[in-house]
Amino acid sequence: MSSGHEAREANAPSVIPFGPQHPVLPEPLHFDLLLQDEKVVGAVPQIGYIHRGLELLVEKRDYADYVHVAERICGICSFMHGMGYCEAVEGLLGVAVPDRARFLRTFWCELERAHSHLMWMGLAADAFGFESLFMATWRARELIIDVAEETAGGRVIFGSAIVGGVSKDPSDETLMRCMEALKPARDDIKKLSRVMLQDATVRHRLEGVGVISKEKAYELGAVGPMLRASGYDFDIRRRGYAAYGEVGFETALETAGDCMARAAIRIKEIEQSFSIMEQVVAKMPAGPVSLPIKGMPPVGECFARLEQPRGEVIYYVKSNGSRNLERFRVRTPTFANVPAMVEAMRGASLADVPTIILTIDPCISCTER
Amino acid sequence: MSSIERSPWLIHYDASSCNGCDIEVLACLTPVYDAERFGCIVTGDPKQADIFLVTGSVNHLNAPILKNIYDQMPEPKAVVAIGACAYSGGVFAECYNVAGGVATTIPVDVYVPGCAAKPESILDGVVRAAMILKEKEKAGRKARALARKEGRRSPKRRAGGAT
């Protein structure tokens, strides 16, 4: 063996497997990290550990019963998945849900966004070794979960979306009381956000790490906080589905495109969610919360787009006029964000990999379905 | 009370759950539910874990990983299957990529009901698993004492797989 050959061997990148069972990941995700010394030169993601194949289940379930399967695409944005499916089917049926249902849907969407972002903040803190911040954010999150349980009936799987409206109708007094009950959580979150954004150790771990430029983020098809953190103004809520057209909010934007910017976007959006919830409760119209739906969906297809905590999600349904839909398809935000995440990892050091993975807020369960 | 019952270390693996049960498992570890008051600590290392928390159902890709983690855990060990999916596949039982519950791959000691399982019931499952650990440890000690008496080589205490 020539010495030149040996030298090439020594310079070849070493492959470090990351996952599927890894302390930083609550869900199984596998990466083959190609390392040159401490620097990541490439990452090959492998998914499929939690693929269930629930899109095909739409052929076996009644279209109205499928909502509870759609809710279980992911346990974190469960209400939005159920609601997105319902919006697509309602589009097929050509019905408009009652006003009160639209407002209640917006309320639960924002409740879910707040708890999802807080959950992310805790997990990210855990990923860079700030355990007390993890514990404190999850304590604040429990107050939000209590409101979910009181208004919708479920802690993580709300179970309140149905085709034609919503199945639960919390009274206006209950909603007011819930907003009161959320006040301590809001105060806690303000304090915790200061730690997350200003603490020297956190900034050291997040600033300048995993940078994605505005052009690159757009080119790679990133969505949600990943895109907004790079300075691209894109928020599906601006299209005004549900009651978003009737509430005022500013799209959170950052320009740095690093892990810190993504954290800052989510922290801004938690406060934004509370403000939207306040407006929704103040403007809550009276009336029924659901329409009786009769008959089968007509032959045709329909799209629905929502803004989930992780970004834009697209639902597609196709009906053949029978009780069972012919096709159901979801394009989830994490799937759209994976190419940008792999790009962000390139050139990062091995120790930053968990932080970068966490700041895209991956939801593997949505991605693999 | 044996020491293992007072300080069981937990390991969590998401087989193919929807995340609902996973975030409830995490909620159990945080202040409101606080599993640490039972002496539990979460570890990422199977070789230090006593109780295996599994959420979700089994498919052909994750079954070897599940088996691998289980085999690496030292005896005595207990498995808690959390949620409807871990029992039978739950709402996904009819999906093409769901092979069934956790029991099709590894032996399960405690089933926690719910979809998603509530933190209270997960805590109950962990406490029951700790009690089962104690029983298993006692049985193991008896078997070793008997083996010594009969002059056989005692069964391995810390085994990678076989007892």
XYZ file of C-alpha atoms in Angstrom, chain A residues 1-12:
12
model
C 0.000 0.000 0.000
C 1.443 3.342 -0.998
C 1.714 6.148 1.494
C -0.481 8.332 -0.740
C -3.312 5.851 -0.383
C -2.979 5.864 3.392
C -3.050 9.643 3.440
C -6.289 9.640 1.448
C -7.764 7.122 3.871
C -6.864 9.321 6.825
C -8.513 12.321 5.215
C -11.694 10.449 4.317
